[in-house]
Short mmCIF file of C-alpha atoms and ligand atoms in Angstrom, two decimals:
data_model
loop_
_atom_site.label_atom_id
_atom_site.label_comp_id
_atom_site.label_asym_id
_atom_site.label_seq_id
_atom_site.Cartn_x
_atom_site.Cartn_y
_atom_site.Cartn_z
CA UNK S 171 5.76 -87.46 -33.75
CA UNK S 172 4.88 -91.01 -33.44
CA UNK S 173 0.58 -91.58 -34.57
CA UNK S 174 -0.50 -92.24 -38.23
CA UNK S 175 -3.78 -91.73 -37.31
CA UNK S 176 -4.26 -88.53 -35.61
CA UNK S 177 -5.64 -86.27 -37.97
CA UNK S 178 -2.74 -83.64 -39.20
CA UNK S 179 -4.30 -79.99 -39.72
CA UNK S 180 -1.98 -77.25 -41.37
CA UNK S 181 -3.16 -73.55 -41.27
CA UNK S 182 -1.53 -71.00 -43.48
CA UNK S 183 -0.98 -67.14 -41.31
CA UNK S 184 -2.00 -68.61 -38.22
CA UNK S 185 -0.14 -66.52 -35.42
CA UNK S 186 -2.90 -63.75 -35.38
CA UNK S 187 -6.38 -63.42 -36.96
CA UNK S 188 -8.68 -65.85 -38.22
CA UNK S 189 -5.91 -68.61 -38.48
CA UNK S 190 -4.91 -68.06 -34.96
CA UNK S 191 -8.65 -68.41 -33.41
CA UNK S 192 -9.16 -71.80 -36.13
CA UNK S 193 -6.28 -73.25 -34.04
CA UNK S 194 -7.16 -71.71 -30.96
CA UNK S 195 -10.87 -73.54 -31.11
CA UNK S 196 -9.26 -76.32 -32.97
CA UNK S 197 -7.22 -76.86 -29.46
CA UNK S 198 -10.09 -75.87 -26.78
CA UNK S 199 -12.36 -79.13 -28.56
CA UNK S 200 -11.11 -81.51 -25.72
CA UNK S 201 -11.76 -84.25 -27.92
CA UNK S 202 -9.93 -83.00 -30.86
CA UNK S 203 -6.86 -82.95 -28.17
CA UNK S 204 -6.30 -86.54 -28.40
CA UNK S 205 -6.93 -86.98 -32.69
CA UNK S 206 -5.67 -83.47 -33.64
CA UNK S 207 -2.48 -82.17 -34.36
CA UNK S 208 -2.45 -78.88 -35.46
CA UNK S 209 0.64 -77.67 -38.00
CA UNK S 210 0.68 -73.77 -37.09
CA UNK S 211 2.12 -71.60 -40.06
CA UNK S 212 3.71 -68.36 -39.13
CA UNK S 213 6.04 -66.22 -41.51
CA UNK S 214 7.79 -64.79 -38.80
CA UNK S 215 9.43 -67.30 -35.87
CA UNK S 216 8.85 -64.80 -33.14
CA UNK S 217 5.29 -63.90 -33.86
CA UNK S 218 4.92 -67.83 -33.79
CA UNK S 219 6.25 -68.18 -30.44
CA UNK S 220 3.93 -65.47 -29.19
CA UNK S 221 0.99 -67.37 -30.57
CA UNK S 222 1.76 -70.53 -29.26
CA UNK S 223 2.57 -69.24 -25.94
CA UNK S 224 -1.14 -67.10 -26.19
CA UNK S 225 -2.39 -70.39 -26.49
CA UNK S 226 -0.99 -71.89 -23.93
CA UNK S 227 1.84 -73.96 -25.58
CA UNK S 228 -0.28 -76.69 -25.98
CA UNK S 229 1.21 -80.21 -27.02
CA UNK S 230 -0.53 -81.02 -30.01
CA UNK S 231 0.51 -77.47 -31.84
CA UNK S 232 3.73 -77.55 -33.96
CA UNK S 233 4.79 -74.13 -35.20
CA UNK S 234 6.21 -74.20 -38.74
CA UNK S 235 8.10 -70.98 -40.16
CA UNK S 236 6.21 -70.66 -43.57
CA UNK S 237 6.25 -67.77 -45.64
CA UNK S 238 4.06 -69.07 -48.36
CA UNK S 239 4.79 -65.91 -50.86
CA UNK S 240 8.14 -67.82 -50.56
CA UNK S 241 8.97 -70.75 -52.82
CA UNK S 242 11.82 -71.72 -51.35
CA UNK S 243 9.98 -71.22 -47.82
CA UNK S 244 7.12 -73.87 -48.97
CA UNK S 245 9.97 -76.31 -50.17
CA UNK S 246 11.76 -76.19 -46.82
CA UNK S 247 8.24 -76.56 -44.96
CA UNK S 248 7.41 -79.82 -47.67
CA UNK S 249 10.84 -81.34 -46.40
CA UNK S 250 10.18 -80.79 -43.15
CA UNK S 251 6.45 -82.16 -43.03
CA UNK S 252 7.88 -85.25 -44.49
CA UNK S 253 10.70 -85.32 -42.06
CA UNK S 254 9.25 -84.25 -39.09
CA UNK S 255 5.83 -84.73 -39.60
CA UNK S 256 5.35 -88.00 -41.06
CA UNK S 257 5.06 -86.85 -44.50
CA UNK S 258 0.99 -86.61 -44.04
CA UNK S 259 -1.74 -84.41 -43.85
CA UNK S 260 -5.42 -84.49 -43.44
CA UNK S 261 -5.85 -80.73 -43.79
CA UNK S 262 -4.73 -77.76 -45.53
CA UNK S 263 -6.45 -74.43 -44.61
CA UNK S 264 -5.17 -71.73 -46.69
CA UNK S 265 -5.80 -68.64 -44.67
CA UNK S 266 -2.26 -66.44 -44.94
CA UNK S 267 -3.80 -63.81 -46.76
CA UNK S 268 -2.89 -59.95 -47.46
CA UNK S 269 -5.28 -56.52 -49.02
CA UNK S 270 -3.11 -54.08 -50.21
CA UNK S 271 -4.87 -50.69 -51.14
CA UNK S 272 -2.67 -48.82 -53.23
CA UNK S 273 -3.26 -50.04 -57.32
CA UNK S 274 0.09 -50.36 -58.74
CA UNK S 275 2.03 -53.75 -60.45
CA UNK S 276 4.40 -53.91 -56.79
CA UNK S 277 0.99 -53.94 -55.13
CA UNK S 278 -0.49 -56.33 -57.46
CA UNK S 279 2.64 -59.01 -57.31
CA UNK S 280 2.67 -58.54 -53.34
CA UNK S 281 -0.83 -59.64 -53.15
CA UNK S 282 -0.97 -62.18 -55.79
CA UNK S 283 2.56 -63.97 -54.16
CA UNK S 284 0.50 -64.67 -51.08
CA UNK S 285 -3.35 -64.94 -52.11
CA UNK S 286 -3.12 -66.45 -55.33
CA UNK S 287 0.21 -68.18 -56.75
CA UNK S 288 1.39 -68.71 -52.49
CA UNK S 289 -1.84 -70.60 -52.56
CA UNK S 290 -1.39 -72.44 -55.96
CA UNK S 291 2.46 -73.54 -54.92
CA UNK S 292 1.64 -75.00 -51.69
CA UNK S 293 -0.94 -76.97 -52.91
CA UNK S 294 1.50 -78.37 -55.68
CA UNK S 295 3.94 -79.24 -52.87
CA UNK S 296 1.78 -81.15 -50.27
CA UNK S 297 -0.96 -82.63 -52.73
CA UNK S 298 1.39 -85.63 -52.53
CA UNK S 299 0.58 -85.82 -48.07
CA UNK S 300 -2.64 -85.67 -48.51
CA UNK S 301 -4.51 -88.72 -46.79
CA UNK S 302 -7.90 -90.31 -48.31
CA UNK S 303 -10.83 -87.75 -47.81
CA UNK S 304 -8.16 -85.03 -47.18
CA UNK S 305 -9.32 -81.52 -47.23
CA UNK S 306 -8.12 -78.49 -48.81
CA UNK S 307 -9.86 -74.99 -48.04
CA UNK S 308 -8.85 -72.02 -49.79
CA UNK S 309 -9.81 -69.27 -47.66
CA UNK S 310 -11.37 -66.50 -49.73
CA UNK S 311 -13.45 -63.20 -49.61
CA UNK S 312 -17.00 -62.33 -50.91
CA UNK S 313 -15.27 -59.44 -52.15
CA UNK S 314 -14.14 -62.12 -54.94
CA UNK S 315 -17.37 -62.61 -56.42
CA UNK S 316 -18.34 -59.00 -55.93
CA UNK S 317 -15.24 -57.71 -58.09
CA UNK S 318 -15.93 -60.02 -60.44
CA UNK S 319 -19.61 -58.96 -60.79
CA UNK S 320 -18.22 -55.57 -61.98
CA UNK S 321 -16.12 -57.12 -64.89
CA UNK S 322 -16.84 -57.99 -68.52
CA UNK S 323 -18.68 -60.51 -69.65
CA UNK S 324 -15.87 -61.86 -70.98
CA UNK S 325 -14.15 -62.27 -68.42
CA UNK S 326 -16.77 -63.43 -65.89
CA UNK S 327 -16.84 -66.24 -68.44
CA UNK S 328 -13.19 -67.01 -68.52
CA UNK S 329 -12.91 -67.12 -64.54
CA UNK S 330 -15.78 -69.07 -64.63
CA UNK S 331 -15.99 -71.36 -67.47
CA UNK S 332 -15.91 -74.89 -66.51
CA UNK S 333 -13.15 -75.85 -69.13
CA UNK S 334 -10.41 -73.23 -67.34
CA UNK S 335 -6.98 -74.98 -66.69
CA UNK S 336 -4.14 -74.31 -64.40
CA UNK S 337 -2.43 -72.24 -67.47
CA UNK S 338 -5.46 -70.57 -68.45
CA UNK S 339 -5.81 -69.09 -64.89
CA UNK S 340 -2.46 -67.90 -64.51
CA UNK S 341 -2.68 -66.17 -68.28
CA UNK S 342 -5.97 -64.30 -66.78
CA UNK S 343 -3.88 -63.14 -63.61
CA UNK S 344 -0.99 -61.80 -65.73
CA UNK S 345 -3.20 -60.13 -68.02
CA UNK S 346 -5.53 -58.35 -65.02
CA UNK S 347 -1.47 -57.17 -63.34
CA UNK S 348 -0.32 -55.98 -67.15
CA UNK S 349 -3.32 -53.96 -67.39
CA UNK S 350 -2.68 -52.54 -64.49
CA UNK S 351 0.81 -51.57 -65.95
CA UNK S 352 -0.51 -49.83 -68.58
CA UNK S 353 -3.35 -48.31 -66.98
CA UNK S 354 -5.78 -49.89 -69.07
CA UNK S 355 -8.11 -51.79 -66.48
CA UNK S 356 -11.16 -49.88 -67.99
CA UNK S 357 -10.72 -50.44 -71.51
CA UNK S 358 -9.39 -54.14 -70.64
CA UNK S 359 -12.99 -54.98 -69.19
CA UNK S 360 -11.92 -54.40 -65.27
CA UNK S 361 -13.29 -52.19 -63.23
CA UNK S 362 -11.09 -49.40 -60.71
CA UNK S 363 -14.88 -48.42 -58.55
CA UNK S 364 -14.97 -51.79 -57.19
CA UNK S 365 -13.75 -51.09 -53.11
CA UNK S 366 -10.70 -53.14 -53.72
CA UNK S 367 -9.36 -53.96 -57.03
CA UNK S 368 -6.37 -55.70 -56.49
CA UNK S 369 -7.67 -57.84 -53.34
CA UNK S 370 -11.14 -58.41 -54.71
CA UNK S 371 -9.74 -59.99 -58.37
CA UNK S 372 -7.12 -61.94 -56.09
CA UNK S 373 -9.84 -64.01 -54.25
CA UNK S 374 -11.72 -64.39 -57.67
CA UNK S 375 -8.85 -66.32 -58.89
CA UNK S 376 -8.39 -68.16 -56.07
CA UNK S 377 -12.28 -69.26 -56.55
CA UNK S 378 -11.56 -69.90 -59.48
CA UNK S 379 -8.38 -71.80 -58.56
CA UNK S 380 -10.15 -74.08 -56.07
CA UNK S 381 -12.78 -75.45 -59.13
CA UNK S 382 -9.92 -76.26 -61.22
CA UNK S 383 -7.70 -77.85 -58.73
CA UNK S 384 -11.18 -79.91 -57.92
CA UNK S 385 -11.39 -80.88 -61.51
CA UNK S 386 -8.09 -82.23 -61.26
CA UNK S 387 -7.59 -83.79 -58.18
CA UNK S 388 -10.43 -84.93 -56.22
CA UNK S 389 -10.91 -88.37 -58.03
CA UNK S 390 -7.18 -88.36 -56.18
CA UNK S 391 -8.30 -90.04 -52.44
CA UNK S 392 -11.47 -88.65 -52.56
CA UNK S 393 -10.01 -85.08 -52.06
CA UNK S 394 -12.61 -82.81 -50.71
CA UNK S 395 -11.41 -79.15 -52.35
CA UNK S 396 -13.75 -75.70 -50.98
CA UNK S 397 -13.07 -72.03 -50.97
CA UNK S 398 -14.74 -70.61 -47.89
CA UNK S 399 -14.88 -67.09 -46.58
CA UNK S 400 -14.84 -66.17 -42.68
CA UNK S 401 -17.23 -63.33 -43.39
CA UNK S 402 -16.50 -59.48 -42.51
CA UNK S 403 -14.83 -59.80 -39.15
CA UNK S 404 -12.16 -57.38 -37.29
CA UNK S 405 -9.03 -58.55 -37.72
CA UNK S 406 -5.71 -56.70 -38.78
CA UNK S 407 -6.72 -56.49 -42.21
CA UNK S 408 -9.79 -54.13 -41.83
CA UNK S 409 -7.98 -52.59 -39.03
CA UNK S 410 -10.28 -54.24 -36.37
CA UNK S 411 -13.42 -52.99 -38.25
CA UNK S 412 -15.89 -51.99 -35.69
CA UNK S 413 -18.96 -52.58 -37.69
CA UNK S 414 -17.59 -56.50 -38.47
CA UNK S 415 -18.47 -59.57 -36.36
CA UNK S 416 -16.18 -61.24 -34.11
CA UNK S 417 -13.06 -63.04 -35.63
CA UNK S 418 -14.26 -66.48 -33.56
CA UNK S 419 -17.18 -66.19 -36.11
CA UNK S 420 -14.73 -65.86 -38.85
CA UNK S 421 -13.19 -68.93 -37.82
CA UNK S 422 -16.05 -71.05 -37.02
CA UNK S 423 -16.85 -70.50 -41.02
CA UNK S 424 -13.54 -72.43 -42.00
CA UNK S 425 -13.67 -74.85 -39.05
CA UNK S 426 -17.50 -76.19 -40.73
CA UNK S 427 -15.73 -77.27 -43.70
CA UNK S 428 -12.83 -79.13 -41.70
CA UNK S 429 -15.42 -81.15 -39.83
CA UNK S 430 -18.58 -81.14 -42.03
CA UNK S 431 -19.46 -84.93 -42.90
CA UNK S 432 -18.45 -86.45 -45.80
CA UNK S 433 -20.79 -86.04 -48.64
CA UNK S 434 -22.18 -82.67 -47.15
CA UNK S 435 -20.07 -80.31 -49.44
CA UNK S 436 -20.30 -79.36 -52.82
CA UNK S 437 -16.78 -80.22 -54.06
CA UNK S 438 -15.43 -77.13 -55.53
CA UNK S 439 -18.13 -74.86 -53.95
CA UNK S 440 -17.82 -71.42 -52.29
CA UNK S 441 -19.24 -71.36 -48.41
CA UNK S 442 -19.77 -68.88 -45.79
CA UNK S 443 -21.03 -70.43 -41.97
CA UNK S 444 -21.86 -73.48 -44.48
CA UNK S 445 -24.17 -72.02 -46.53
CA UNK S 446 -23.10 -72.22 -49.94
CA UNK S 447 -22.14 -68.69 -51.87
CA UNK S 448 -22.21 -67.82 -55.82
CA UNK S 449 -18.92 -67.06 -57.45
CA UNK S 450 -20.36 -63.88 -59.05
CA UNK S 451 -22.54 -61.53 -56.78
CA UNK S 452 -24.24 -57.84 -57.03
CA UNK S 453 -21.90 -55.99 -54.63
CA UNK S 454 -23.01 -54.70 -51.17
CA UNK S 455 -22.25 -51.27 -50.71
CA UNK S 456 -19.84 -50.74 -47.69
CA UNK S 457 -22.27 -49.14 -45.28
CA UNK S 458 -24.38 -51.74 -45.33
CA UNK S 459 -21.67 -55.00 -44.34
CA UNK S 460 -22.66 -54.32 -41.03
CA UNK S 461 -26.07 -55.50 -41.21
CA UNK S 462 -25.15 -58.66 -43.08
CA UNK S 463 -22.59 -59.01 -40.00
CA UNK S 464 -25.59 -58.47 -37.74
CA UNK S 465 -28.10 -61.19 -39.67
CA UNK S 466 -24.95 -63.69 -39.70
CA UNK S 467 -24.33 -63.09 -36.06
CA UNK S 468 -28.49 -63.75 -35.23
CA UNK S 469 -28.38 -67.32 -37.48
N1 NAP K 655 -11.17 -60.40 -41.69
C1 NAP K 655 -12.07 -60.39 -42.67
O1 NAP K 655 -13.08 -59.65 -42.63
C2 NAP K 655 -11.89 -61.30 -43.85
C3 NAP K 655 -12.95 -61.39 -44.76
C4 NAP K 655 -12.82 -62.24 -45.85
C5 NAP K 655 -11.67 -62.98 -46.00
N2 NAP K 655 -10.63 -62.86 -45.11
C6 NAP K 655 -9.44 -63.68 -45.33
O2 NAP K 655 -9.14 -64.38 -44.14
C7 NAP K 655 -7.73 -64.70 -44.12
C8 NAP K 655 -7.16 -64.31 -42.77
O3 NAP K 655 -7.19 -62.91 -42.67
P1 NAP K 655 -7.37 -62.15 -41.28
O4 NAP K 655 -8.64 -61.39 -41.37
O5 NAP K 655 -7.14 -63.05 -40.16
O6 NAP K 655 -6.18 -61.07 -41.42
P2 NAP K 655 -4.93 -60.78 -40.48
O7 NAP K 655 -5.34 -60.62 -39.07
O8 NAP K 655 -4.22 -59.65 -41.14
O9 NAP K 655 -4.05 -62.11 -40.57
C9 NAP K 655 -3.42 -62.47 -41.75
C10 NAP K 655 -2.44 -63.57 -41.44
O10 NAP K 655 -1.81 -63.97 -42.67
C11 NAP K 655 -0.41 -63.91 -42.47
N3 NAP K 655 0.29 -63.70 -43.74
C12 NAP K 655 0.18 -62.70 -44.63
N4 NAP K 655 1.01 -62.90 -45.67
C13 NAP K 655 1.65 -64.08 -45.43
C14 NAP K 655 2.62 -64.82 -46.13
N5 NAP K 655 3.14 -64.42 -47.29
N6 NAP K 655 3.05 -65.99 -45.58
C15 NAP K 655 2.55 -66.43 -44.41
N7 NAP K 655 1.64 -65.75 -43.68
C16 NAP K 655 1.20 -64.58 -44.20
C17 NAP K 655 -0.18 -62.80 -41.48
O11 NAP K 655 1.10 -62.90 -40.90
P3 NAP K 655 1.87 -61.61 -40.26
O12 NAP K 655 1.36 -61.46 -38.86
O13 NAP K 655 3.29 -62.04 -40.33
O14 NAP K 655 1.54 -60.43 -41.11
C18 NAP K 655 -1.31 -63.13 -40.51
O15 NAP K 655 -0.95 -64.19 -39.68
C19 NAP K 655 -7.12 -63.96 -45.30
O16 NAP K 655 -6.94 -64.85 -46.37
C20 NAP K 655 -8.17 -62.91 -45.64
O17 NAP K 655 -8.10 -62.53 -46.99
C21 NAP K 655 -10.71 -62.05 -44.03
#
């Protein structure tokens, strides 16, 4: 690959879901053809290949095998962005993302691997590609905020505080997966009524571990650093929910903070369709997501 200055986009989980359909519009912009080239992550080769053949093989899409639960996978994929790729990158979207149900530790490390510390690692590793007014997006859940809404105080305060480091963070993770172990998620100020524990404390942290890695990088280039949530949409994940909106939907939320203009973000800030989202909110019982699907659909 030849150009410096076509801008190099890298989504996480991309072969199905809301990754696939961010590359698939990503692609279909005809003037994005020309200044776009889009890095598409798929843990699996084959399922890959399927995607980029669903899409119609086009020539600015790159498939890259990248199991990001997988340190070893994300060094191989660092090596070959820098040997392959030019070594730069305009874009991360962080959308490989997993819900397990059951609440057990196995459970717990699955989901962390990919949606918190899979997150965390990558970062680490391609921070260094990152162009001037690069763009990281952690893609998240409202789910995050919600679970955290029905912890302590205490530890609304820790994920929240303003202070919390990289170390701090990964203490509070370890701590919520030892409770677990011991059964003591009550007594240890979490709570096991909130719709899904284990996936709902994941995408706190990683809310939490988009304001910290703002706090530390983005006085690096001018780093622009966001969590941002598609919104309920069917995918695999909810089983193709039929009360949720479209997945397009889902991935016209990320795509607004790839191409929002400079200055338009909050750095650090939680978004859904652009509209900026607390990191601690009253939960919405289930039966009722499909009205805020409906209202987001009408905007
Ligand atoms: N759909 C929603 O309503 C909703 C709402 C809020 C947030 N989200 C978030 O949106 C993101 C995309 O989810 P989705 O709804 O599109 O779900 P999905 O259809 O299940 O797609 C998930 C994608 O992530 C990939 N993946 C999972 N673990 C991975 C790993 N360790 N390494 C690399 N890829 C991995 C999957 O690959 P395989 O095909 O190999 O499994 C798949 O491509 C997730 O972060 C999810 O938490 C979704």
């Amino acid at each position: 690959m030849s150009s410096t200055q076509r801008r190099i986009i890298l989504v996480t989980g991309a072969n199905k879901g809301v990754g696939f359909w961010i590359v698939k519009k990503l692609v279909e912009q005809k003037s994005n053809y020309e200044e776009t080239v889009v890095l598409l992550g798929s843990r699996n080769v084959k399922r890959g290949q399927d995607a980029l053949i669903k899409l119609g093989s086009p020539s600015n899409v790159f498939l890259l095998q990248l199991d990001t639960s997988s340190l070893e996978s994300i060094i191989r994929v660092t090596n070959e962005i820098q040997q392959k790729y030019t070594g730069q990158l305009d874009v991360i979207i962080n959308n490989a993302g997993i819900s397990v149900k059951e609440l057990s530790v196995d459970a717990a490390r699955q989901t962390f691997a990919t949606n918190y510390y899979g997150v965390k690692l990558l970062n680490e590793h391609l921070l260094p590609f990152l162009r001037e007014h690069g763009r990281i997006i952690n893609v998240s859940s409202q789910i995050g905020p919600m679970t955290l809404y029905e912890t302590s105080k205490g530890i609304q305060e820790k994920y929240t505080a303003s202070t919390l480091t990289f170390t701090e963070l990964d203490s509070l993770v370890e701590d919520f997966i030892a409770a677990i172990k011991t059964n003591t998620l009550d007594a240890a100020g979490y709570s096991i009524k909130s719709c899904s524990p284990i996936y709902g404390m994941s995408k706190a942290a990683l809310n939490a571990l988009t304001q910290v890695e703002m706090r530390q990088w983005k006085n690096m280039k001018n780093l622009l650093i966001v969590s941002v949530t598609p919104g309920f949409c069917a995918t695999d994940i909810n089983d193709n929910a039929p009360d949720a909106r479209p997945v397009e939907f889902g991935a016209d939320s990320i795509l607004h903070a790839v191409n929002s203009p400079l200055g338009e973000l909050e750095n650090g800030a939680f978004y859904r369709d652009g509209e900026q989202l607390p990191f601690i909110s009253k939960p919405i019982p289930r039966d009722q997501w499909k009205n805020v699907s409906k209202e987001l659909n009408q905007k």
